[in-house]
CSV table of C-alpha atoms in Angstrom, one decimal:
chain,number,residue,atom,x,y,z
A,1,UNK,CA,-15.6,23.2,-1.4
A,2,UNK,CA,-16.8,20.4,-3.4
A,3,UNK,CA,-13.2,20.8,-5.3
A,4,UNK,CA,-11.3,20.4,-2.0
A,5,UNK,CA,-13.4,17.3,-0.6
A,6,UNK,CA,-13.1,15.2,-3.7
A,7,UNK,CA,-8.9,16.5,-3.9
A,8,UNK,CA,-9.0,14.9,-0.4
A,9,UNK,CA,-10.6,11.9,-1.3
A,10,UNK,CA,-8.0,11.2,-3.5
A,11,UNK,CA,-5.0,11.6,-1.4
A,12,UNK,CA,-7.2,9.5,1.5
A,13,UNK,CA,-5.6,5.9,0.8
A,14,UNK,CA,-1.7,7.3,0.2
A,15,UNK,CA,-2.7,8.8,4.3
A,16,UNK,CA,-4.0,5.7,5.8
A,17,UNK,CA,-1.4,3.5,4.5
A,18,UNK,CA,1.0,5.8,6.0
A,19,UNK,CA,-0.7,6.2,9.0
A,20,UNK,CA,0.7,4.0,12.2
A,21,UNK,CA,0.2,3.6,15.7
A,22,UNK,CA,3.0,3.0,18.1
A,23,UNK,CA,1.9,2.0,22.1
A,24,UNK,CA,4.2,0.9,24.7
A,25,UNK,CA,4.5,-2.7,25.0
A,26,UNK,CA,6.3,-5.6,25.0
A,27,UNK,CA,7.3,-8.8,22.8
A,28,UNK,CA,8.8,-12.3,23.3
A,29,UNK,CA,11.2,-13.4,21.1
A,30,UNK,CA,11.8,-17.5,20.3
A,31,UNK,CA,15.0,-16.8,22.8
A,32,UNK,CA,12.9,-15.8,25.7
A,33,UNK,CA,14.0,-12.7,25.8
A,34,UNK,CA,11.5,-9.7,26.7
A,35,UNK,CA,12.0,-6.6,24.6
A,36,UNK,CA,10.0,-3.7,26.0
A,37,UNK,CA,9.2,-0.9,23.7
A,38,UNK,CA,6.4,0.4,21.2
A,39,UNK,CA,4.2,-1.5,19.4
A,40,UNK,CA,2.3,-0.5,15.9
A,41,UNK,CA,-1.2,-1.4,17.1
A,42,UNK,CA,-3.4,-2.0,14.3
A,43,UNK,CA,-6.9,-2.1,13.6
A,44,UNK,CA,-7.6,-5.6,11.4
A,45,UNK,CA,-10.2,-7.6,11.1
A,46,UNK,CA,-7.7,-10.8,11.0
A,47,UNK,CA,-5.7,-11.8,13.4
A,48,UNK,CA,-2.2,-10.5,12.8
A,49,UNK,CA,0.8,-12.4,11.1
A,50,UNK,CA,3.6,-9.9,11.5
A,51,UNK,CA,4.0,-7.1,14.0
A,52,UNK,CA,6.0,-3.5,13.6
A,53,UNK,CA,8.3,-2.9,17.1
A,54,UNK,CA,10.8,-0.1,17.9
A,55,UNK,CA,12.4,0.2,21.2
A,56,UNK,CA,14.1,3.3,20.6
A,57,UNK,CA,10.7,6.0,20.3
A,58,UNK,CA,9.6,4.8,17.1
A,59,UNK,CA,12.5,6.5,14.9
A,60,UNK,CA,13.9,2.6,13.6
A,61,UNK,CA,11.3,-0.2,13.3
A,62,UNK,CA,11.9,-3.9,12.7
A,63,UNK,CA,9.1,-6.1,11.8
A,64,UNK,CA,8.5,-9.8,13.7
A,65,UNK,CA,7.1,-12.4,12.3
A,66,UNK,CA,5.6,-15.4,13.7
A,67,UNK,CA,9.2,-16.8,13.3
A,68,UNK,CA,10.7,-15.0,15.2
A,69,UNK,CA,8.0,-13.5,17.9
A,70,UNK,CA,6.2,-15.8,20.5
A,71,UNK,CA,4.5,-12.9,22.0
A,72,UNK,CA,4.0,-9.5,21.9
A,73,UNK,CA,1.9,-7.7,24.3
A,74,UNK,CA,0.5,-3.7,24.1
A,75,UNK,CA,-0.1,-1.7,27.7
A,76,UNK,CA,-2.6,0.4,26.2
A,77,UNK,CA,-5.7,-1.8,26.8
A,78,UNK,CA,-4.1,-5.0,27.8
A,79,UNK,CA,-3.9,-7.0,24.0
A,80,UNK,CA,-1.8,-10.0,24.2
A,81,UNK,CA,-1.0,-12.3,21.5
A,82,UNK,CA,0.8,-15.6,21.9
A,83,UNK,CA,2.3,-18.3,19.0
A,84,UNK,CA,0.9,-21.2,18.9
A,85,UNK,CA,1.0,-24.5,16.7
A,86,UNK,CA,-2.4,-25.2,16.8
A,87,UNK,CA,-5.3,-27.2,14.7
A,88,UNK,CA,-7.0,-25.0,12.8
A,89,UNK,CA,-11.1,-25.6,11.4
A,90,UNK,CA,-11.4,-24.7,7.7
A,91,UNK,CA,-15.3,-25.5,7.3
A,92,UNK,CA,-17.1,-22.6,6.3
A,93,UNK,CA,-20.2,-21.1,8.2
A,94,UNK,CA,-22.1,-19.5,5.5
A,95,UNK,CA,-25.0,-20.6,4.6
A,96,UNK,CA,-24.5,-21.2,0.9
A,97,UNK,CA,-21.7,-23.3,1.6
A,98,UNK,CA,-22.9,-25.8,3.6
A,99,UNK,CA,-23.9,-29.2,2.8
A,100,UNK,CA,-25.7,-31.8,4.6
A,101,UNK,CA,-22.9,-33.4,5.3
A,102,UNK,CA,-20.7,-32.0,8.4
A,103,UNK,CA,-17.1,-30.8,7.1
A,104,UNK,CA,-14.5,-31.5,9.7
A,105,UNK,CA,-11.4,-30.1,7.5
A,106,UNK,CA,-9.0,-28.8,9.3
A,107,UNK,CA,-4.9,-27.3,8.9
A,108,UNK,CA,-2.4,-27.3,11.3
A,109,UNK,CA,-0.4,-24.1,11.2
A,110,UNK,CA,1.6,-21.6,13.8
A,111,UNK,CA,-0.4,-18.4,14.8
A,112,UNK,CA,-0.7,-15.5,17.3
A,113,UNK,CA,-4.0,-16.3,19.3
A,114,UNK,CA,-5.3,-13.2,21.1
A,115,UNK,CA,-5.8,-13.8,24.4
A,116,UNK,CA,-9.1,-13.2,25.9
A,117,UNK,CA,-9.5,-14.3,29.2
A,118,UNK,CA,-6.7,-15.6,31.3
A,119,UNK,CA,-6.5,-17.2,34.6
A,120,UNK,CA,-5.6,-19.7,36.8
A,121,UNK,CA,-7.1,-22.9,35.5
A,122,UNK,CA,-8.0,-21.9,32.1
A,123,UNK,CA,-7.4,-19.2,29.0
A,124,UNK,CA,-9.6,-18.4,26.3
A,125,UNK,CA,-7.9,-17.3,23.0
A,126,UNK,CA,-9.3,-16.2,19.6
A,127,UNK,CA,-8.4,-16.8,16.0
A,128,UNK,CA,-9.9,-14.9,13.2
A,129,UNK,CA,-9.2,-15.4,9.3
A,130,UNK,CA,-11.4,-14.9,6.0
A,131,UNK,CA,-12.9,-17.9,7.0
A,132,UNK,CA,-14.6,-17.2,10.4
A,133,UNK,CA,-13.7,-16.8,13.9
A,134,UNK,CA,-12.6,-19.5,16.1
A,135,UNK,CA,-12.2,-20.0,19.9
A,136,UNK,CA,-10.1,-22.1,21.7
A,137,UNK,CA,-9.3,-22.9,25.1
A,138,UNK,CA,-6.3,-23.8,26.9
A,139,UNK,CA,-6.5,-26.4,29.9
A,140,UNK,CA,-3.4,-25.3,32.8
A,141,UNK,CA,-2.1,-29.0,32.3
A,142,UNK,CA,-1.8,-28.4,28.6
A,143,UNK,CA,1.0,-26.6,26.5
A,144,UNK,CA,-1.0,-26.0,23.3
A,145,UNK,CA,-4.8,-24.7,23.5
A,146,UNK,CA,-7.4,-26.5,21.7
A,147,UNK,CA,-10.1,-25.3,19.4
A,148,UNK,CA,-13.7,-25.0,20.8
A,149,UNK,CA,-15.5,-26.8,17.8
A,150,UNK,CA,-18.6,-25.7,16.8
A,151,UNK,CA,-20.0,-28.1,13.0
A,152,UNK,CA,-22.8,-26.6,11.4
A,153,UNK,CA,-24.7,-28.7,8.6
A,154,UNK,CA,-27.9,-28.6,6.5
A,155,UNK,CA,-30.7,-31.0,7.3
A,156,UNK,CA,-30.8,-33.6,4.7
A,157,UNK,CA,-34.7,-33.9,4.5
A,158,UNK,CA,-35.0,-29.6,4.4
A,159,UNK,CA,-32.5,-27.8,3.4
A,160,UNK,CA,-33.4,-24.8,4.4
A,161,UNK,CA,-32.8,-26.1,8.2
A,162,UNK,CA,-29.4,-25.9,10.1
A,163,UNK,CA,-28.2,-28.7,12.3
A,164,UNK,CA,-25.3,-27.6,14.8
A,165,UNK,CA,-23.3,-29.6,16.3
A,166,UNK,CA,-22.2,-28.5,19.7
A,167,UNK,CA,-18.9,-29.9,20.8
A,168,UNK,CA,-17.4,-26.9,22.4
A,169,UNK,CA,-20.6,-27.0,25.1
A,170,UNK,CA,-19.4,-30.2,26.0
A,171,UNK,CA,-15.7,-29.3,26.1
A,172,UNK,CA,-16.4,-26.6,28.7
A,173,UNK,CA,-18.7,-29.1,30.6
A,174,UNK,CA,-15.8,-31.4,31.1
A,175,UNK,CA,-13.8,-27.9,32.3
A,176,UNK,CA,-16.5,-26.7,34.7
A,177,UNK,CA,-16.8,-30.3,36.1
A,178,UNK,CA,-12.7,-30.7,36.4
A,179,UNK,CA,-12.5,-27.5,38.4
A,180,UNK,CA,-15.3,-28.3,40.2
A,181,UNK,CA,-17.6,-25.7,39.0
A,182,UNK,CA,-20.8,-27.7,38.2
A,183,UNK,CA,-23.8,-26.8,39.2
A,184,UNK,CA,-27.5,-27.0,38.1
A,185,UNK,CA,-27.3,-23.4,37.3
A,186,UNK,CA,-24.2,-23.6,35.3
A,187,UNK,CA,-25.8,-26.8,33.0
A,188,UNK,CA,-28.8,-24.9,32.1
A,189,UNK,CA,-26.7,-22.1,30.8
A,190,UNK,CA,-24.2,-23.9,29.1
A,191,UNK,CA,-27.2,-26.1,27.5
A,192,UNK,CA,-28.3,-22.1,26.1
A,193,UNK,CA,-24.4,-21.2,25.4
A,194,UNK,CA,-23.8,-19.3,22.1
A,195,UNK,CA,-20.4,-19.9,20.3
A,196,UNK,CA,-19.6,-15.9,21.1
A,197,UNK,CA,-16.8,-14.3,22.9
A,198,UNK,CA,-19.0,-12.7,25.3
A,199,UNK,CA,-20.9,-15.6,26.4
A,200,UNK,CA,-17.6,-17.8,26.4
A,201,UNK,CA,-15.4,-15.9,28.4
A,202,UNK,CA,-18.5,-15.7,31.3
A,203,UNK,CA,-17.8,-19.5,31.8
A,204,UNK,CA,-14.3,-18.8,31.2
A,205,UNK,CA,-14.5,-16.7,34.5
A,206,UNK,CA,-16.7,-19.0,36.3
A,207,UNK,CA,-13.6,-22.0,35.8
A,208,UNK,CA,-11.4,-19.3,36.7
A,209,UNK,CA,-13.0,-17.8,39.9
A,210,UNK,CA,-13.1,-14.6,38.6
A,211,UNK,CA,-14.8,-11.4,38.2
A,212,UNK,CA,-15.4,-9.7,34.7
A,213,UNK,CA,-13.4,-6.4,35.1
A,214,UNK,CA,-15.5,-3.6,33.6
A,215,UNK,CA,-14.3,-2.1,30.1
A,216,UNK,CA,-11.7,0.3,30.4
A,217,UNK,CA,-12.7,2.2,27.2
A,218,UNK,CA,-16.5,2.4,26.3
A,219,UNK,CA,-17.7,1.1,23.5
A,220,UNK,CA,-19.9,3.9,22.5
A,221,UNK,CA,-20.0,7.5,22.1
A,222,UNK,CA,-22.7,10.5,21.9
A,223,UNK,CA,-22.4,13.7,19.9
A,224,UNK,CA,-24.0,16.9,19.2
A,225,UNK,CA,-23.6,19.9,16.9
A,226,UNK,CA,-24.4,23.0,14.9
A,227,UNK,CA,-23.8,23.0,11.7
A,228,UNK,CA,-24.2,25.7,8.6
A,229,UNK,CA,-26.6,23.7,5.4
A,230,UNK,CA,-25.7,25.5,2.2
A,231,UNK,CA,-28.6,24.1,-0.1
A,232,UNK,CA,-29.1,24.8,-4.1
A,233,UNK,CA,-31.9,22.9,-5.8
A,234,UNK,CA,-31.4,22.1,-9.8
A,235,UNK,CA,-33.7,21.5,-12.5
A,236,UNK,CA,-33.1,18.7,-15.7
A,237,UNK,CA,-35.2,17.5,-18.6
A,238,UNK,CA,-38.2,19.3,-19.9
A,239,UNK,CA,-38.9,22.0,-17.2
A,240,UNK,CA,-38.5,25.7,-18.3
A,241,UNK,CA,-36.0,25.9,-15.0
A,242,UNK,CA,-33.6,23.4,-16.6
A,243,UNK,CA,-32.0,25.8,-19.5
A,244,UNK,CA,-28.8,27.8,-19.0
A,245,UNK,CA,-30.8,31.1,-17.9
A,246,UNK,CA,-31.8,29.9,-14.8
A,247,UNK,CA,-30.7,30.8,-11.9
A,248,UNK,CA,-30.7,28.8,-8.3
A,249,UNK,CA,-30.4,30.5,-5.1
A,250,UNK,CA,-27.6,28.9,-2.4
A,251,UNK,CA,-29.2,29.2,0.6
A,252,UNK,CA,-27.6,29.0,3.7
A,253,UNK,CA,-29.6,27.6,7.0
A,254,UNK,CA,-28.5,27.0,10.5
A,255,UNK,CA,-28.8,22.7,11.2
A,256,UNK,CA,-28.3,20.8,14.5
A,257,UNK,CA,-27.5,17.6,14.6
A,258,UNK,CA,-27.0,14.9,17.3
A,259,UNK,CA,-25.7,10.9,17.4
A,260,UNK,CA,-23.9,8.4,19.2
A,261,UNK,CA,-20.5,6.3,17.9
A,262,UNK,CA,-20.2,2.7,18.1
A,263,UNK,CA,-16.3,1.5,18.5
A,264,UNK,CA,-14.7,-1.3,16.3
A,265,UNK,CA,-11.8,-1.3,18.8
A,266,UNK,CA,-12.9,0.9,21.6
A,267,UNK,CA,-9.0,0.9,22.5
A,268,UNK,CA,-7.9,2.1,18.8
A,269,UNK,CA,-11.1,3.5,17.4
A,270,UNK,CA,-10.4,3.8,13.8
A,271,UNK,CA,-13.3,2.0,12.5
A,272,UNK,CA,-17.0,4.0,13.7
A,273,UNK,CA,-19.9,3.4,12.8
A,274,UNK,CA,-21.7,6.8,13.3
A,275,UNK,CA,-25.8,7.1,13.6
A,276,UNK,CA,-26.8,11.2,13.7
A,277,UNK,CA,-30.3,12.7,13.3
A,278,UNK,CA,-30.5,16.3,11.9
A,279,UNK,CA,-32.9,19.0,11.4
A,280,UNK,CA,-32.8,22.0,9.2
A,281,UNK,CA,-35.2,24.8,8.4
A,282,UNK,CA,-34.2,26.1,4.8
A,283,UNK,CA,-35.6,27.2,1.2
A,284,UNK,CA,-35.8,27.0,-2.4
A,285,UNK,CA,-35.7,29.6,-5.1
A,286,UNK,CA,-35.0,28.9,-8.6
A,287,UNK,CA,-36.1,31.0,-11.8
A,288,UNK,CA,-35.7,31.9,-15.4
A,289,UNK,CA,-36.8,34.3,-18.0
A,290,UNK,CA,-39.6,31.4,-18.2
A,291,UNK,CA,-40.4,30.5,-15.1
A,292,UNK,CA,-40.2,30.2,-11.4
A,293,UNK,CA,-40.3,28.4,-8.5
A,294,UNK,CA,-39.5,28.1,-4.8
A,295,UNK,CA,-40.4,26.5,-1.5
A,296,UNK,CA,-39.9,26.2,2.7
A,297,UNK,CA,-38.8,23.1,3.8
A,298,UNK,CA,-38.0,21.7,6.9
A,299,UNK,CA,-36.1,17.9,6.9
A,300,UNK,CA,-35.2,15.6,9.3
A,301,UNK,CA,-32.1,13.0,8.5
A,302,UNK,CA,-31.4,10.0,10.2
A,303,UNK,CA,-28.3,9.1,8.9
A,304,UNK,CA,-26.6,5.9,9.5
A,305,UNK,CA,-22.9,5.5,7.9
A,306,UNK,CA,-19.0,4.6,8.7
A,307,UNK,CA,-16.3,6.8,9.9
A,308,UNK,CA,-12.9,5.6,9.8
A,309,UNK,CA,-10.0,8.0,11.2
A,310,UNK,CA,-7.0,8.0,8.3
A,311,UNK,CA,-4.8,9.9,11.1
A,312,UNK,CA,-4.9,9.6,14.7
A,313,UNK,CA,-3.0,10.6,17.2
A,314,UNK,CA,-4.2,11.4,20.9
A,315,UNK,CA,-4.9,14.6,20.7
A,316,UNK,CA,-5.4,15.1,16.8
A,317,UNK,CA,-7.5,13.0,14.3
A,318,UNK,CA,-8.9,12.8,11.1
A,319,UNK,CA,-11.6,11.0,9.5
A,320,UNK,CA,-13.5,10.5,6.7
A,321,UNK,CA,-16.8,8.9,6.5
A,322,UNK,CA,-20.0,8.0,4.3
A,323,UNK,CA,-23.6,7.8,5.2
A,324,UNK,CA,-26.9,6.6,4.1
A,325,UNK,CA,-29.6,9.1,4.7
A,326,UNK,CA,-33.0,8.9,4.9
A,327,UNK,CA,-34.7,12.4,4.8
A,328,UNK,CA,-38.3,13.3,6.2
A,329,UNK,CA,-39.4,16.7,4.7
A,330,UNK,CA,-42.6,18.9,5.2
A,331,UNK,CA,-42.5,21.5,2.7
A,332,UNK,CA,-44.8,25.4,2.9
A,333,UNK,CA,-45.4,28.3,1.0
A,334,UNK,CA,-45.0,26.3,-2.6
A,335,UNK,CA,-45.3,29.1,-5.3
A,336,UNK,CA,-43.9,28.5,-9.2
A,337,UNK,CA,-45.2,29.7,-12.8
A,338,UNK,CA,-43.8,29.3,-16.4
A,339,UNK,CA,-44.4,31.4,-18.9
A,340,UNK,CA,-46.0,30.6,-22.1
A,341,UNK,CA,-46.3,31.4,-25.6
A,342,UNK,CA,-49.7,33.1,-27.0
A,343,UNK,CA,-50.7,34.0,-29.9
A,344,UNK,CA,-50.2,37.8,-29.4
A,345,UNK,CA,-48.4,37.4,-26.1
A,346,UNK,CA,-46.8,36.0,-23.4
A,347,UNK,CA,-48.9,34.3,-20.3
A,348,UNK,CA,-48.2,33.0,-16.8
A,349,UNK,CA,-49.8,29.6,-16.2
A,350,UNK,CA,-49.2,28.2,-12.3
A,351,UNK,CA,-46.6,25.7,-12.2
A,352,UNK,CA,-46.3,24.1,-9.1
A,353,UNK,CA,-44.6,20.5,-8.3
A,354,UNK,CA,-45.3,17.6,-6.3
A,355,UNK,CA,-42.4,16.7,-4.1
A,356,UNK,CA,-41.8,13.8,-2.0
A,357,UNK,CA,-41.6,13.8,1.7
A,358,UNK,CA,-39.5,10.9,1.8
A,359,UNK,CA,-35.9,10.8,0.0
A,360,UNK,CA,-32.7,9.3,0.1
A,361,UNK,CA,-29.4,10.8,0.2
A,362,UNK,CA,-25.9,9.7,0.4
A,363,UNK,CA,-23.5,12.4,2.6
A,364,UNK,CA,-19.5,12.2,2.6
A,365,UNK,CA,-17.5,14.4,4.9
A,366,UNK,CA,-14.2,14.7,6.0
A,367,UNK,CA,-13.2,15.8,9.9
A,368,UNK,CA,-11.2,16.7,12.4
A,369,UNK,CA,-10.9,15.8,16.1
A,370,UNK,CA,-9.1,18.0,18.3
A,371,UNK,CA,-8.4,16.9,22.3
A,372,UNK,CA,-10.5,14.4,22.2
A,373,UNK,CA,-13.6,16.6,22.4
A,374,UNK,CA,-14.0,18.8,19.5
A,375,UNK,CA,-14.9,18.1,15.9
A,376,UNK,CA,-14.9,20.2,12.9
A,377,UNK,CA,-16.5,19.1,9.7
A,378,UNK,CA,-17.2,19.5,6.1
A,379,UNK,CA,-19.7,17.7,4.5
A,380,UNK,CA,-21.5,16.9,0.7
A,381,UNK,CA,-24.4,15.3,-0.1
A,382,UNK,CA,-25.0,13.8,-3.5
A,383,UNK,CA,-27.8,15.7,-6.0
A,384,UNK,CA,-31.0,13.9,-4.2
A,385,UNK,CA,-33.8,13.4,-6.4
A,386,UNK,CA,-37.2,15.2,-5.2
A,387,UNK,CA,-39.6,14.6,-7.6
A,388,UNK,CA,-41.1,11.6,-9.6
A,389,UNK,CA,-42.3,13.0,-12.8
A,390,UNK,CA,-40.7,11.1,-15.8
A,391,UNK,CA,-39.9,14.2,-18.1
A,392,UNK,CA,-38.9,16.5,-15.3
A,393,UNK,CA,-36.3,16.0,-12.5
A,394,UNK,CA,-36.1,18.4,-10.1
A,395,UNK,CA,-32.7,18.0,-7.1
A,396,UNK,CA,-31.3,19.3,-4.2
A,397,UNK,CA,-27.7,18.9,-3.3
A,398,UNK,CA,-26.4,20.0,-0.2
A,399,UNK,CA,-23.1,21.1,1.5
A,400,UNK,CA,-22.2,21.4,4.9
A,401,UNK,CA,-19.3,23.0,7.5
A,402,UNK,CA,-20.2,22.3,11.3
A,403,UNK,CA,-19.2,21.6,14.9
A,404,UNK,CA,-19.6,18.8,16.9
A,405,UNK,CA,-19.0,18.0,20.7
A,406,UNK,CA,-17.9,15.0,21.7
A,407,UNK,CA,-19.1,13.5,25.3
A,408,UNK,CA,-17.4,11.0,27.2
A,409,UNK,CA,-13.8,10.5,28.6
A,410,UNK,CA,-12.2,9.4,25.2
């Protein structure tokens, strides 16, 4: 098994770049003209510069760029993206790069700006580069939307101190008092406003005279499983179990296992990051002409990590994923002796260890997702150290095969 997972590790990237992910949609060329069709919707963490489009079922592709496309909209879960020649901020926001001096660099340059709340008065768009994310809002009497400017600074007397300048506060204020939407309640919470899309598109609505719509695809998931733990433990340096004799037993011990999912894109889902707590019940054995020694166990994992799906279609996916675990174990029935070397004869001396109840580990499997509700899984986990003697090292690795059940509508 361990063969086949790392053969599949290998062949990962050449299946994700391959991977695509046509929906029905739509897209605006610089002639007006509305081409309806599918759409390769893709899961990136920048705003997009180019987009894939076939409008006969995905057999010929051409790709639009933002010379040619003023819009391109997917069905799926409502993702438009519109062209725009707009000012763009270049100031950094991280912390390292700031100065106490407020940077007000910016580019102008033409971009798709996703659109993320739209209305009659007002629409809210989004930018994202390396740089950070930007917001900016478009005014019904204006062609071109404008960015929300938010300028942060170091204090010159400390350092260590952020000043932030709050423009785009006062930019909505002069919205939500054109629209005649001011009230006490809305100044006290646009005096509290955070620059995030969340908190944004609530005033955005507010301008609007609109109600939020509730999410059409959740942004979590829950999960819950058996699985079959094949364990060996292995001993290195100066311990009578480390030589070429000795023998470790596999043992294999039923595991459940539960979790929940949090979505990247809960409309494309590619990009998870996966939380599961475990529990297994298993055993050691490991001996030598020299020696022996074996152990119960029982471990609990919690084990966050990132799953990201290299194939996906809607009724068939697979995934690969990593994990950083950290393993509770309460150990019984301890037993271990080496033999030693007399004068006239051999003798048995006790030899048992001290091992920790706290470890780390660091799993990998690979997956499949089959109608949306079952998973099938094979897992490895890394030799974990379980012992912290300097001259003796004494590890567990682990394997795994298991089921999981997927709740929820997607």
């Amino acid at each position: 098994m361990t063969r086949f997972l790392f053969g599949l590790f290998m062949v990962l990237p050449f299946l994700s770049y391959a991977q695509s992910n046509f929906q029905k949609g739509y897209l605006i060329t610089n002639k007006k003209d509305t081409l309806n069709g599918w759409i390769d919707y893709r899961e990136l963490s920048h705003n997009p510069t180019s987009v894939s489009f076939s409008d006969n079922g995905r057999k010929e592709t051409k790709v639009y760029t933002l010379k040619d496309c003023a819009e391109f909209h997917i069905n799926y879960d409502n993702t438009t993206y519109r062209r725009f020649l707009v000012d763009i901020s270049t100031a950094s926001i991280e912390f390292s790069e700031l100065s106490d001096k407020i940077d007000k660099s910016f580019k102008t340059d033409s971009v798709f700006l996703q659109v993320l709340q739209e209305g009659s008065n007002v629409t809210l768009y989004s930018y994202t580069d390396r740089i950070k994310e930007r917001l900016y809002i478009q005014d019904k009497t204006n062609a071109v939307p404008v960015e929300l400017i938010r300028e942060l600074s170091h204090q010159a007397k400390d350092p260590s101190k952020i000043m932030v300048n709050v423009q785009y506060v006062r930019q909505l204020m002069s919205l939500v008092r054109k629209y005649g939407k001011w009230t006490v309640a809305m100044e006290k919470k646009l005096s509290i406003l955070n620059y995030q899309r969340k908190e944004l598109i609530r005033i955005v609505l507010v301008i609007n005279d609109q109600q939020l719509a509730p999410p059409q695809f959740p942004k979590t998931r829950w999960f819950a499983g058996l699985s079959m733990d094949l364990g060996r433990t292995k001993f290195e340096g100066e311990s009578v179990l480390a030589s070429k004799e000795a023998q470790s037993k596999t043992t294999v011990s039923p595991m459940i296992n539960g979790g929940f999912d949090v979505f990247v894109n809960p409309a494309i889902r590619k990009l998870v990051f996966r939380t599961e707590l475990s529990l297994v019940k298993t055993n050691s054995e490991v001996s030598s002409p020299k020696g022996f020694n074996a152990f119960d166990m029982v471990t609990a994992t919690l084990s966050p990590g990132v799953l990201y799906h290299i194939y996906s279609q809607e009724n068939f996916k697979v995934y690969v994923s990593g994990a950083f675990g950290i393993n509770f174990s309460a150990y019984s029935k301890q037993s271990g002796y080496q033999m030693l070397d007399g004068a006239f004869n051999q003798f048995k001396v006790d030899y048992s260890l001290t091992i920790r109840t706290m470890h780390l580990s660091f799993p990998v499997h690979v997956g499949v997702v089959m109608n949306k509700k079952m998973e099938f899984l094979a897992g490895y986990n890394f030799p974990t150290s379980m012992v912290d003697y300097v001259h003796i090292g004494m590890y567990r690795q682990r394997m795994r095969v298991g089921l999981n059940y997927l709740f929820g509508k997607y």
